[in-house]
XYZ file of C-alpha atoms in Angstrom:
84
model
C 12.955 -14.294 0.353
C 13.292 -11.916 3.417
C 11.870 -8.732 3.508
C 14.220 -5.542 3.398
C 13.870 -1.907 3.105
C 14.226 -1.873 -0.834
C 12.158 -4.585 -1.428
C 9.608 -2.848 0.420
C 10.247 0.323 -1.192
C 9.526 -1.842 -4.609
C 6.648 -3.323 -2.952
C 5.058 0.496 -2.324
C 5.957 1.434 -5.497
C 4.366 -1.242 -7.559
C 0.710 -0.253 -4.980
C 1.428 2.885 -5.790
C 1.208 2.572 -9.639
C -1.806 0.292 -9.287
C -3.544 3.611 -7.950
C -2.178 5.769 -10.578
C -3.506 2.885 -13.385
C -6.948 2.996 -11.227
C -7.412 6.492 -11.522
C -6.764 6.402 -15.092
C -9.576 4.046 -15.430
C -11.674 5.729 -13.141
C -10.974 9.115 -14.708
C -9.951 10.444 -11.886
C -6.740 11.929 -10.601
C -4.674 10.488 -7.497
C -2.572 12.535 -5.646
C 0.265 9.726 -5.190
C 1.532 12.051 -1.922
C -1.733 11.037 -0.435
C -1.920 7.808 -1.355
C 2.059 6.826 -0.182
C 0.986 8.483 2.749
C -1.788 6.388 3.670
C -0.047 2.997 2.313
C 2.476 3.947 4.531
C -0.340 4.894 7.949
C -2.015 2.177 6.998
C 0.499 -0.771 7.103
C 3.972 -0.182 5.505
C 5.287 1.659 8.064
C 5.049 -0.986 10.922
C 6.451 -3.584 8.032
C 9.418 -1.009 7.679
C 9.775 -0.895 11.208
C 8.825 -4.710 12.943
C 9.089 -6.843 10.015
C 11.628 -6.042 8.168
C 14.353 -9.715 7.842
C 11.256 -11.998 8.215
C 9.707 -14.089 4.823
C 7.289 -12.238 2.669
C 5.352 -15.472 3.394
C 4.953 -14.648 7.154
C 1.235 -14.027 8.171
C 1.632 -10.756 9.608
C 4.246 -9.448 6.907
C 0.987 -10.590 4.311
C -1.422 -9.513 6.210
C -0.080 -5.782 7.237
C 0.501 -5.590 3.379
C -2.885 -6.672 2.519
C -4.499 -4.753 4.944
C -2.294 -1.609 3.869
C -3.609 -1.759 0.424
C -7.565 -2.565 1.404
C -7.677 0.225 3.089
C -6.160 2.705 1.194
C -8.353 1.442 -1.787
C -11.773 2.025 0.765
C -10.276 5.742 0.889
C -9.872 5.800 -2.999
C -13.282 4.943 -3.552
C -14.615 6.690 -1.224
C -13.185 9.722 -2.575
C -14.020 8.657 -6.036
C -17.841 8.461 -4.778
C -17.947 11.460 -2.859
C -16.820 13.511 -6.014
C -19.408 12.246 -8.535
């Protein structure tokens, strides 16, 4: 399966309720403007803009999504930390 733009709108969308389940069980709040905002600095944006046609399989299509969620997860818990 290739990747296009709605897929990875899906694909943002599904990271984006992970955070929103994670700051449930954190008992926290997200703000999911922040958070789309960084998955899309961190990663999603170059997918929407290099990658888009090639397989979800490709190493850098995996990769820029994996490294698009580690990070913004680093900035969730640091923010979670720096609030307690």
């Amino acid at each position: 399966m290739k990747l296009d733009q709605v897929s990875l709108e899906e694909y943002l969308n599904l990271f984006l309720s992970f955070f929103l389940d994670l700051g449930k069980v954190a008992s926290t709040s997200v703000d999911m403007t922040k958070a789309r905002s960084k998955l899309i600095e961190y990663g999603f944006a170059n997918l929407a803009h290099q990658h888009i046609g090639r397989l979800y399989t490709d190493p850098d299509v995996e990769s820029l999504m994996t490294l698009a969620f580690e990070r913004t997860l680093k900035d969730f818990h640091a923010e979670v930390l720096s609030a307690e």
